[in-house]
Amino acid sequence: MDKLVIQGGNRLQGEIRISGSKNASLPILLASLMPEGDVVLENVPELRDIRTTLKLLTLLGCNSDFNGPEVEISAGNLVPEAPYDLVRTMRASVLCLGPLLAKLGRAKVALPGGCAIGSRPVDLHLRALERMGATFDLDSGYIIGTCKSPLKGAHITFDFPTVGGTENLLMAASLAQGKTILENAAKEPEVVDLANFLNACGARINGHGTSIITIDGVPALNGCRYRVMSDRIEAGTYMVAGAISFGDVLLTNCPVEELDSVSAKLQEMGVKVVMQDKGVQISADDKLSCVDVVTLPYPGFPTDMQAQIMALMCVARGSGVIKETIFENRFMHALELIRMGANIKLSGQNAVVRGGKKLMGAPVMASDLRASAALVLAGLVAEGTTEVSRIYHLDRGYESMEKKLSKVGARIERVSQ
Ligand code: UD1
């Protein structure tokens, strides 16, 4: 297993190109099960989760050719089963439920089970699909979904604006009979990207990006060529990398509007964020201050940036409270940051960070993707050597992280353990 070895203290300077969005690519790849013609996707990142999804598509009966950053997919005779071996490595596999039920009227998908950042059930997905006429049984760890007749449009109000739930329903409703209305739908840019992709395939979706989405079902979808949005969380992570190293970094191929809440918080901390024609320029000096942060559904501050901003607050002045409202148990990185010298107190949903600490390099490891990113960020500013193990988490979601960071001056290398 590889680890990343980082010598802290270098100021980052230069240009980083942001890759395509992982969280937009995954549902769009799975939605590619539905069109009759071929789909070509551009700006797809070379990541472990993308490879896992392509493997899943193959098992489900699709042919795909990934010539990064472009993927070509043609759906053949679909097979309605997503096996546990794949689903357990990537929870997003559950997003094949909507497309399979819509196309085949049946689906057998392993239940994702527990996960390092909370229990993360899929009850909201299932309840909403039931409203469209699907029925579900649980058998030997598998969700068996069937619908006796084609899915029917329905008026569905989510208890919580679930991202994956909204995506599963967008896909299912696109090929259902009649109109579906989703209320309290997720407004995340990745949901909007999926809806735009489906519309490019001939779906009739309106209102995406707001909390009420309407979908008029169509009998069939066509193939298309579509460019996936760039990754706002990868961009946010490198914004923090620029800031934590008191550097000066330009992010290109960068989603700009989608980063509003992250830019606003970083600016409140004292980071200079300048939107330019070419991208987003980040610079900072050593006079940053802690702020209070609450994670919320979009357009609020993203839970996927919580760990990274915590790392930055550890070295900023003063103190601040981070409240995590989306996931339970998403503070595992705090314990590792404390091992590097941070002063963080955890209490339920809150983490109180007292900043102004000099972080010291240490061997650390993380239990999830964004937590691992936070430890790399801390390593960039820590005194001495930081070794981040279990970086298979990072490889799930960051394309060539060590290459992108070394190009702008970080001393970071991948070492086989
Ligand atoms: C997606 C993102 C993830 C991000 C999250 C929130 C992908 C592949 N993953 O995850 O990176 O952190 O959005 O922005 O896009 N919940 C239920 N029942 C359900 C569904 C969700 O209780 O049926 C709960 C979850 O346990 C969690 C909260 O709702 O506490 C948010 O989940 P959701 O918005 O569905 O996130 P994901 O789609 O899993």
Short mmCIF file of C-alpha atoms and ligand atoms in Angstrom, two decimals:
data_model
loop_
_atom_site.label_atom_id
_atom_site.label_comp_id
_atom_site.label_asym_id
_atom_site.label_seq_id
_atom_site.Cartn_x
_atom_site.Cartn_y
_atom_site.Cartn_z
CA MET A 1 0.00 0.00 0.00
CA ASP A 2 1.32 3.45 -0.90
CA LYS A 3 1.79 6.39 1.43
CA LEU A 4 2.50 10.07 0.84
CA VAL A 5 5.58 11.56 2.44
CA ILE A 6 5.51 15.33 2.82
CA GLN A 7 8.24 17.70 4.00
CA GLY A 8 6.35 20.73 5.27
CA GLY A 9 7.18 24.39 5.02
CA ASN A 10 7.29 25.13 1.29
CA ARG A 11 5.24 28.03 -0.04
CA LEU A 12 3.07 26.93 -2.99
CA GLN A 13 3.22 29.08 -6.08
CA GLY A 14 1.99 28.46 -9.63
CA GLU A 15 -0.93 26.99 -11.52
CA ILE A 16 -3.04 23.92 -10.74
CA ARG A 17 -5.51 22.52 -13.28
CA ILE A 18 -8.71 21.23 -11.68
CA SER A 19 -9.98 17.88 -12.96
CA GLY A 20 -13.50 16.82 -13.82
CA SER A 21 -15.88 16.30 -10.93
CA LYS A 22 -15.94 12.87 -9.32
CA ASN A 23 -19.35 13.35 -7.75
CA ALA A 24 -20.85 14.56 -11.03
CA SER A 25 -19.17 11.86 -13.14
CA LEU A 26 -20.41 8.93 -11.01
CA PRO A 27 -24.18 9.51 -11.45
CA ILE A 28 -23.71 10.56 -15.08
CA LEU A 29 -21.80 7.33 -15.82
CA LEU A 30 -24.59 5.32 -14.22
CA ALA A 31 -27.25 7.34 -16.07
CA SER A 32 -25.47 6.25 -19.26
CA LEU A 33 -27.15 2.86 -18.71
CA MET A 34 -30.37 4.39 -19.97
CA PRO A 35 -29.88 5.97 -23.44
CA GLU A 36 -30.39 3.87 -26.58
CA GLY A 37 -27.39 5.41 -28.37
CA ASP A 38 -23.74 5.89 -27.40
CA VAL A 39 -22.67 8.40 -24.78
CA VAL A 40 -19.36 10.26 -24.85
CA LEU A 41 -18.34 12.08 -21.68
CA GLU A 42 -15.56 14.64 -21.53
CA ASN A 43 -13.65 15.93 -18.48
CA VAL A 44 -13.94 12.66 -16.52
CA PRO A 45 -11.17 12.35 -13.91
CA GLU A 46 -8.80 9.36 -13.74
CA LEU A 47 -9.76 8.06 -10.28
CA ARG A 48 -10.29 4.77 -8.51
CA ASP A 49 -14.04 5.47 -8.06
CA ILE A 50 -14.36 6.09 -11.80
CA ARG A 51 -12.62 2.77 -12.57
CA THR A 52 -14.93 1.03 -10.08
CA THR A 53 -17.98 2.56 -11.77
CA LEU A 54 -16.76 1.48 -15.21
CA LYS A 55 -16.31 -2.06 -13.81
CA LEU A 56 -19.85 -1.91 -12.50
CA LEU A 57 -21.12 -0.71 -15.90
CA THR A 58 -19.40 -3.69 -17.53
CA LEU A 59 -21.05 -6.10 -15.08
CA LEU A 60 -24.39 -4.42 -15.79
CA GLY A 61 -23.95 -5.07 -19.53
CA CYS A 62 -22.33 -1.90 -20.92
CA ASN A 63 -19.24 -1.49 -23.04
CA SER A 64 -17.02 1.39 -22.10
CA ASP A 65 -13.75 2.80 -23.28
CA PHE A 66 -11.93 5.21 -20.95
CA ASN A 67 -9.34 7.28 -22.66
CA GLY A 68 -8.90 9.84 -19.89
CA PRO A 69 -10.44 12.39 -19.70
CA GLU A 70 -12.92 11.00 -22.24
CA VAL A 71 -15.21 7.97 -21.77
CA GLU A 72 -17.35 6.31 -24.42
CA ILE A 73 -20.21 4.11 -23.23
CA SER A 74 -22.65 1.95 -25.12
CA ALA A 75 -25.31 0.06 -23.26
CA GLY A 76 -25.90 -3.50 -24.47
CA ASN A 77 -28.18 -6.13 -22.94
CA LEU A 78 -28.49 -4.94 -19.37
CA VAL A 79 -28.03 -7.27 -16.40
CA PRO A 80 -29.88 -6.02 -13.30
CA GLU A 81 -27.38 -6.99 -10.57
CA ALA A 82 -24.79 -4.87 -8.75
CA PRO A 83 -22.70 -7.27 -6.64
CA TYR A 84 -21.61 -6.64 -3.06
CA ASP A 85 -17.88 -6.74 -3.91
CA LEU A 86 -18.25 -3.54 -5.90
CA VAL A 87 -20.95 -1.77 -3.92
CA ARG A 88 -19.02 -2.14 -0.65
CA THR A 89 -16.05 -0.29 -2.13
CA MET A 90 -18.18 2.56 -3.45
CA ARG A 91 -21.49 3.58 -1.96
CA ALA A 92 -22.45 5.58 -5.07
CA SER A 93 -23.05 2.21 -6.83
CA VAL A 94 -26.53 2.40 -5.36
CA LEU A 95 -27.22 5.02 -8.04
CA CYS A 96 -27.75 2.22 -10.55
CA LEU A 97 -31.06 1.44 -8.82
CA GLY A 98 -33.02 4.21 -10.58
CA PRO A 99 -31.70 3.48 -14.10
CA LEU A 100 -32.18 -0.31 -13.78
CA LEU A 101 -35.74 -0.03 -12.46
CA ALA A 102 -36.61 2.47 -15.20
CA LYS A 103 -35.11 0.37 -18.00
CA LEU A 104 -35.71 -3.21 -16.87
CA GLY A 105 -38.34 -2.99 -14.14
CA ARG A 106 -36.04 -4.87 -11.75
CA ALA A 107 -32.79 -4.40 -9.92
CA LYS A 108 -30.71 -6.36 -7.44
CA VAL A 109 -28.24 -4.07 -5.72
CA ALA A 110 -26.16 -4.89 -2.66
CA LEU A 111 -27.08 -2.74 0.33
CA PRO A 112 -24.09 -0.41 0.86
CA GLY A 113 -23.91 -1.00 4.63
CA GLY A 114 -21.97 1.05 7.15
CA CYS A 115 -19.38 3.58 6.21
CA ALA A 116 -16.64 5.46 7.97
CA ILE A 117 -18.53 8.77 8.06
CA GLY A 118 -21.83 7.64 9.53
CA SER A 119 -24.55 5.12 8.95
CA ARG A 120 -25.70 6.63 5.59
CA PRO A 121 -28.86 4.63 4.88
CA VAL A 122 -30.68 4.65 1.52
CA ASP A 123 -34.18 4.66 2.98
CA LEU A 124 -35.09 7.97 1.29
CA HIS A 125 -34.13 6.58 -2.14
CA LEU A 126 -36.27 3.49 -1.61
CA ARG A 127 -39.28 5.31 -0.19
CA ALA A 128 -39.33 7.73 -3.12
CA LEU A 129 -39.01 4.93 -5.71
CA GLU A 130 -41.87 3.11 -3.97
CA ARG A 131 -44.03 6.16 -4.61
CA MET A 132 -43.38 5.55 -8.32
CA GLY A 133 -44.59 1.95 -8.11
CA ALA A 134 -41.45 0.00 -7.21
CA THR A 135 -41.45 -2.54 -4.38
CA PHE A 136 -38.39 -3.59 -2.41
CA ASP A 137 -37.33 -6.67 -0.49
CA LEU A 138 -34.15 -7.30 1.36
CA ASP A 139 -32.58 -10.70 0.65
CA SER A 140 -29.12 -11.83 1.82
CA GLY A 141 -27.84 -8.26 1.98
CA TYR A 142 -29.30 -7.31 -1.39
CA ILE A 143 -32.05 -4.82 -2.16
CA ILE A 144 -34.36 -6.53 -4.66
CA GLY A 145 -36.42 -3.95 -6.46
CA THR A 146 -39.25 -4.79 -8.85
CA CYS A 147 -42.01 -2.93 -10.61
CA LYS A 148 -44.85 -4.89 -12.17
CA SER A 149 -45.68 -2.11 -14.63
CA PRO A 150 -43.53 0.80 -15.83
CA LEU A 151 -42.64 3.37 -13.15
CA LYS A 152 -45.26 6.08 -12.82
CA GLY A 153 -44.74 9.77 -12.19
CA ALA A 154 -45.45 10.83 -8.59
CA HIS A 155 -45.35 13.84 -6.28
CA ILE A 156 -42.51 13.18 -3.85
CA THR A 157 -41.34 15.33 -0.94
CA PHE A 158 -37.97 14.33 0.50
CA ASP A 159 -37.60 14.52 4.31
CA PHE A 160 -34.06 15.74 3.67
CA PRO A 161 -32.53 17.08 0.42
CA THR A 162 -30.51 13.93 -0.20
CA VAL A 163 -28.05 14.26 -3.07
CA GLY A 164 -27.99 10.58 -4.07
CA GLY A 165 -31.73 10.21 -3.52
CA THR A 166 -32.48 13.17 -5.81
CA GLU A 167 -30.12 11.72 -8.44
CA ASN A 168 -31.69 8.24 -8.33
CA LEU A 169 -35.13 9.79 -8.73
CA LEU A 170 -34.09 12.10 -11.59
CA MET A 171 -32.89 9.06 -13.51
CA ALA A 172 -35.90 6.87 -12.72
CA ALA A 173 -38.42 9.63 -13.46
CA SER A 174 -36.84 10.50 -16.81
CA LEU A 175 -38.16 7.24 -18.29
CA ALA A 176 -41.31 6.95 -16.16
CA GLN A 177 -44.86 7.43 -17.40
CA GLY A 178 -46.15 10.91 -16.63
CA LYS A 179 -44.94 13.78 -14.52
CA THR A 180 -42.83 13.54 -11.37
CA ILE A 181 -42.45 16.44 -8.96
CA LEU A 182 -39.58 16.31 -6.46
CA GLU A 183 -39.92 18.69 -3.52
CA ASN A 184 -37.12 19.48 -1.08
CA ALA A 185 -34.78 18.16 -3.77
CA ALA A 186 -31.02 18.59 -3.46
CA LYS A 187 -29.68 21.70 -5.22
CA GLU A 188 -26.05 20.59 -5.43
CA PRO A 189 -24.27 21.51 -8.70
CA GLU A 190 -23.63 17.80 -9.34
CA VAL A 191 -27.41 17.19 -9.32
CA VAL A 192 -27.77 20.04 -11.83
CA ASP A 193 -25.03 18.52 -13.99
CA LEU A 194 -26.83 15.16 -14.01
CA ALA A 195 -30.11 16.86 -14.99
CA ASN A 196 -28.34 18.76 -17.78
CA PHE A 197 -26.83 15.51 -19.04
CA LEU A 198 -30.22 13.75 -18.98
CA ASN A 199 -31.79 16.69 -20.84
CA ALA A 200 -29.01 16.45 -23.43
CA CYS A 201 -30.14 12.82 -23.85
CA GLY A 202 -33.72 13.96 -24.47
CA ALA A 203 -35.14 13.97 -20.92
CA ARG A 204 -37.56 16.74 -19.90
CA ILE A 205 -36.36 18.04 -16.54
CA ASN A 206 -37.08 21.53 -15.23
CA GLY A 207 -36.30 23.35 -12.01
CA HIS A 208 -32.98 21.60 -11.29
CA GLY A 209 -30.86 23.81 -9.07
CA THR A 210 -33.99 24.73 -7.08
CA SER A 211 -35.71 22.67 -4.42
CA ILE A 212 -38.64 21.76 -6.72
CA ILE A 213 -37.76 19.71 -9.78
CA THR A 214 -40.31 18.51 -12.32
CA ILE A 215 -39.63 15.65 -14.69
CA ASP A 216 -41.92 14.77 -17.59
CA GLY A 217 -41.15 11.16 -18.43
CA VAL A 218 -40.19 10.31 -22.03
CA PRO A 219 -40.40 6.87 -23.71
CA ALA A 220 -36.67 6.69 -24.57
CA LEU A 221 -33.41 8.60 -24.22
CA ASN A 222 -30.82 9.15 -26.94
CA GLY A 223 -27.04 9.17 -26.68
CA CYS A 224 -25.07 12.41 -26.57
CA ARG A 225 -21.67 14.01 -26.06
CA TYR A 226 -21.45 15.85 -22.73
CA ARG A 227 -18.76 17.69 -20.78
CA VAL A 228 -18.86 16.95 -17.04
CA MET A 229 -18.42 19.95 -14.71
CA SER A 230 -15.10 20.48 -12.95
CA ASP A 231 -14.62 19.35 -9.37
CA ARG A 232 -15.59 22.03 -6.87
CA ILE A 233 -14.31 20.01 -3.90
CA GLU A 234 -10.93 19.35 -5.50
CA ALA A 235 -10.79 23.09 -6.29
CA GLY A 236 -11.73 23.99 -2.71
CA THR A 237 -9.03 21.65 -1.41
CA TYR A 238 -6.35 23.36 -3.52
CA MET A 239 -7.66 26.78 -2.43
CA VAL A 240 -6.89 25.67 1.12
CA ALA A 241 -3.51 24.30 -0.02
CA GLY A 242 -2.63 27.75 -1.38
CA ALA A 243 -3.80 29.42 1.83
CA ILE A 244 -2.24 27.01 4.35
CA SER A 245 1.17 27.35 2.70
CA PHE A 246 0.78 31.18 2.66
CA GLY A 247 1.24 30.81 -1.08
CA ASP A 248 -0.07 32.22 -4.34
CA VAL A 249 -1.84 29.74 -6.57
CA LEU A 250 -3.99 30.03 -9.71
CA LEU A 251 -6.63 27.32 -10.21
CA THR A 252 -7.64 26.77 -13.83
CA ASN A 253 -10.52 24.73 -15.33
CA CYS A 254 -12.17 25.69 -12.07
CA PRO A 255 -15.89 25.93 -11.30
CA VAL A 256 -16.29 29.47 -9.96
CA GLU A 257 -19.91 30.16 -8.91
CA GLU A 258 -20.17 26.73 -7.32
CA LEU A 259 -17.38 27.72 -4.90
CA ASP A 260 -19.18 30.76 -3.46
CA SER A 261 -19.63 29.49 0.09
CA VAL A 262 -16.05 28.18 0.27
CA SER A 263 -14.60 31.42 -1.17
CA ALA A 264 -16.68 33.47 1.28
CA LYS A 265 -15.39 31.53 4.31
CA LEU A 266 -11.79 31.68 3.13
CA GLN A 267 -12.12 35.43 2.54
CA GLU A 268 -13.59 35.82 6.03
CA MET A 269 -10.43 34.10 7.32
CA GLY A 270 -8.28 36.61 5.46
CA VAL A 271 -7.44 34.63 2.32
CA LYS A 272 -7.33 36.69 -0.88
CA VAL A 273 -9.58 35.08 -3.51
CA VAL A 274 -9.65 36.80 -6.91
CA MET A 275 -11.83 35.56 -9.76
CA GLN A 276 -9.96 35.97 -13.03
CA ASP A 277 -10.72 35.10 -16.64
CA LYS A 278 -8.31 32.17 -16.42
CA GLY A 279 -9.54 30.89 -13.06
CA VAL A 280 -9.37 31.59 -9.35
CA GLN A 281 -6.27 33.16 -7.80
CA ILE A 282 -5.61 32.35 -4.13
CA SER A 283 -3.05 34.04 -1.96
CA ALA A 284 -2.54 34.36 1.76
CA ASP A 285 -0.08 35.61 4.34
CA ASP A 286 0.37 34.37 7.89
CA LYS A 287 -2.34 36.64 9.32
CA LEU A 288 -5.33 34.36 8.86
CA SER A 289 -8.05 34.17 11.53
CA CYS A 290 -10.35 31.35 12.60
CA VAL A 291 -14.07 31.60 11.78
CA ASP A 292 -17.21 29.66 12.63
CA VAL A 293 -18.38 27.17 9.99
CA VAL A 294 -21.63 25.20 9.69
CA THR A 295 -21.90 22.51 7.03
CA LEU A 296 -25.21 22.61 5.17
CA PRO A 297 -26.80 21.38 1.95
CA TYR A 298 -25.86 23.51 -1.11
CA PRO A 299 -25.56 26.49 -1.34
CA GLY A 300 -24.31 26.21 2.26
CA PHE A 301 -20.76 25.27 3.18
CA PRO A 302 -20.08 21.72 1.89
CA THR A 303 -19.48 18.90 4.35
CA ASP A 304 -16.88 17.65 1.84
CA MET A 305 -14.75 20.76 2.67
CA GLN A 306 -15.14 20.54 6.46
CA ALA A 307 -11.96 18.56 7.13
CA GLN A 308 -9.85 20.81 4.90
CA ILE A 309 -10.99 24.06 6.52
CA MET A 310 -10.38 22.51 9.93
CA ALA A 311 -6.74 21.93 8.94
CA LEU A 312 -6.47 25.58 7.91
CA MET A 313 -8.04 26.82 11.14
CA CYS A 314 -5.44 24.91 13.17
CA VAL A 315 -2.76 27.34 11.97
CA ALA A 316 -4.92 30.52 11.86
CA ARG A 317 -5.22 32.96 14.76
CA GLY A 318 -7.97 32.88 17.39
CA SER A 319 -10.56 30.16 17.66
CA GLY A 320 -13.65 28.98 15.81
CA VAL A 321 -16.40 26.38 15.97
CA ILE A 322 -17.09 23.93 13.14
CA LYS A 323 -20.55 22.39 13.23
CA GLU A 324 -21.13 19.30 11.08
CA THR A 325 -24.85 18.92 10.35
CA ILE A 326 -24.85 16.57 7.34
CA PHE A 327 -23.05 13.47 8.58
CA GLU A 328 -22.62 11.98 12.03
CA ASN A 329 -19.15 10.80 12.94
CA ARG A 330 -17.30 13.00 10.43
CA PHE A 331 -14.56 14.32 12.71
CA MET A 332 -12.08 11.41 12.54
CA HIS A 333 -9.45 13.70 11.01
CA ALA A 334 -9.55 15.88 14.15
CA LEU A 335 -7.89 13.12 16.17
CA GLU A 336 -5.06 12.86 13.65
CA LEU A 337 -4.66 16.65 13.49
CA ILE A 338 -4.39 16.66 17.30
CA ARG A 339 -1.53 14.15 16.95
CA MET A 340 0.18 16.77 14.76
CA GLY A 341 -0.12 19.37 17.54
CA ALA A 342 -3.54 20.93 16.80
CA ASN A 343 -5.80 22.08 19.61
CA ILE A 344 -9.30 20.75 18.81
CA LYS A 345 -12.07 19.80 21.24
CA LEU A 346 -14.89 17.64 19.98
CA SER A 347 -18.38 17.74 21.42
CA GLY A 348 -21.20 16.06 19.49
CA GLN A 349 -21.74 17.92 16.21
CA ASN A 350 -19.19 20.60 17.15
CA ALA A 351 -15.44 20.89 16.90
CA VAL A 352 -13.87 23.84 18.67
CA VAL A 353 -10.56 24.72 17.05
CA ARG A 354 -8.09 26.92 18.90
CA GLY A 355 -5.73 28.07 16.22
CA GLY A 356 -2.27 29.54 16.16
CA LYS A 357 -0.59 26.17 16.62
CA LYS A 358 2.63 25.13 14.99
CA LEU A 359 1.86 21.74 13.49
CA MET A 360 4.50 19.03 13.65
CA GLY A 361 4.95 16.29 11.07
CA ALA A 362 3.85 12.82 12.19
CA PRO A 363 2.78 9.48 10.72
CA VAL A 364 -0.99 9.79 10.27
CA MET A 365 -3.78 7.96 8.50
CA ALA A 366 -7.35 8.75 7.67
CA SER A 367 -10.56 6.84 7.43
CA ASP A 368 -12.12 8.68 4.50
CA LEU A 369 -11.36 10.66 1.40
CA ARG A 370 -11.68 14.27 2.58
CA ALA A 371 -10.09 13.48 5.95
CA SER A 372 -7.03 12.20 4.07
CA ALA A 373 -6.93 15.43 2.06
CA ALA A 374 -6.97 17.45 5.30
CA LEU A 375 -3.96 15.53 6.59
CA VAL A 376 -2.02 16.22 3.39
CA LEU A 377 -2.88 19.93 3.77
CA ALA A 378 -1.67 19.90 7.38
CA GLY A 379 1.51 18.17 6.21
CA LEU A 380 2.21 21.04 3.79
CA VAL A 381 2.62 23.48 6.67
CA ALA A 382 3.85 21.14 9.44
CA GLU A 383 7.43 21.24 10.63
CA GLY A 384 9.32 18.15 9.49
CA THR A 385 7.97 15.01 7.84
CA THR A 386 4.35 13.90 7.63
CA GLU A 387 3.56 10.43 6.36
CA VAL A 388 -0.04 9.92 5.28
CA SER A 389 -0.93 6.24 4.95
CA ARG A 390 -4.03 4.51 3.59
CA ILE A 391 -3.95 6.83 0.59
CA TYR A 392 -6.24 4.56 -1.37
CA HIS A 393 -8.87 6.94 0.02
CA LEU A 394 -7.17 9.86 -1.73
CA ASP A 395 -6.86 7.89 -4.96
CA ARG A 396 -10.64 7.46 -4.92
CA GLY A 397 -11.18 11.19 -5.28
CA TYR A 398 -8.07 13.23 -6.16
CA GLU A 399 -6.42 12.85 -9.55
CA SER A 400 -2.60 12.86 -9.25
CA MET A 401 -2.64 14.88 -6.04
CA GLU A 402 1.08 14.54 -5.34
CA LYS A 403 1.95 15.53 -8.92
CA LYS A 404 -0.30 18.60 -8.85
CA LEU A 405 1.11 19.71 -5.50
CA SER A 406 4.78 19.11 -6.38
CA LYS A 407 4.34 21.11 -9.57
CA VAL A 408 3.57 24.19 -7.46
CA GLY A 409 6.45 23.67 -5.05
CA ALA A 410 5.33 21.17 -2.40
CA ARG A 411 7.83 18.54 -1.31
CA ILE A 412 5.61 15.48 -1.52
CA GLU A 413 6.20 11.99 -2.88
CA ARG A 414 4.38 8.70 -3.13
CA VAL A 415 6.24 5.82 -1.55
CA SER A 416 5.33 2.12 -1.70
CA GLN A 417 5.10 0.66 1.77
C1 UD1 B 1 -23.20 12.88 -1.68
C2 UD1 B 1 -21.73 12.98 -2.07
C3 UD1 B 1 -20.88 13.17 -0.82
C4 UD1 B 1 -21.36 14.38 -0.05
C5 UD1 B 1 -22.85 14.29 0.23
C6 UD1 B 1 -23.43 15.53 0.89
C7 UD1 B 1 -21.54 11.61 -4.05
C8 UD1 B 1 -21.04 10.36 -4.67
N1 UD1 B 1 -21.35 11.74 -2.74
O1 UD1 B 1 -23.35 11.74 -0.86
O2 UD1 B 1 -19.53 13.36 -1.24
O3 UD1 B 1 -20.68 14.44 1.19
O4 UD1 B 1 -23.58 14.08 -1.00
O5 UD1 B 1 -23.17 16.65 0.11
O6 UD1 B 1 -22.05 12.48 -4.72
N2 UD1 B 1 -29.53 10.02 4.24
C9 UD1 B 1 -30.49 9.24 4.83
N3 UD1 B 1 -31.22 8.41 4.02
C10 UD1 B 1 -31.04 8.36 2.67
C11 UD1 B 1 -30.06 9.18 2.07
C12 UD1 B 1 -29.33 10.01 2.90
O7 UD1 B 1 -30.68 9.26 6.03
O8 UD1 B 1 -31.74 7.59 1.99
C13 UD1 B 1 -28.71 10.90 5.10
C14 UD1 B 1 -27.26 10.45 5.10
O9 UD1 B 1 -27.00 9.45 6.05
C15 UD1 B 1 -26.53 11.73 5.41
C16 UD1 B 1 -27.40 12.80 4.73
O10 UD1 B 1 -28.67 12.21 4.54
O11 UD1 B 1 -26.51 11.95 6.80
C17 UD1 B 1 -26.83 13.29 3.41
O12 UD1 B 1 -26.76 12.25 2.48
P1 UD1 B 1 -26.84 12.47 0.91
O13 UD1 B 1 -27.16 13.89 0.62
O14 UD1 B 1 -27.75 11.43 0.35
O15 UD1 B 1 -25.35 12.20 0.48
P2 UD1 B 1 -24.81 11.14 -0.57
O16 UD1 B 1 -25.61 11.19 -1.82
O17 UD1 B 1 -24.61 9.82 0.09
#
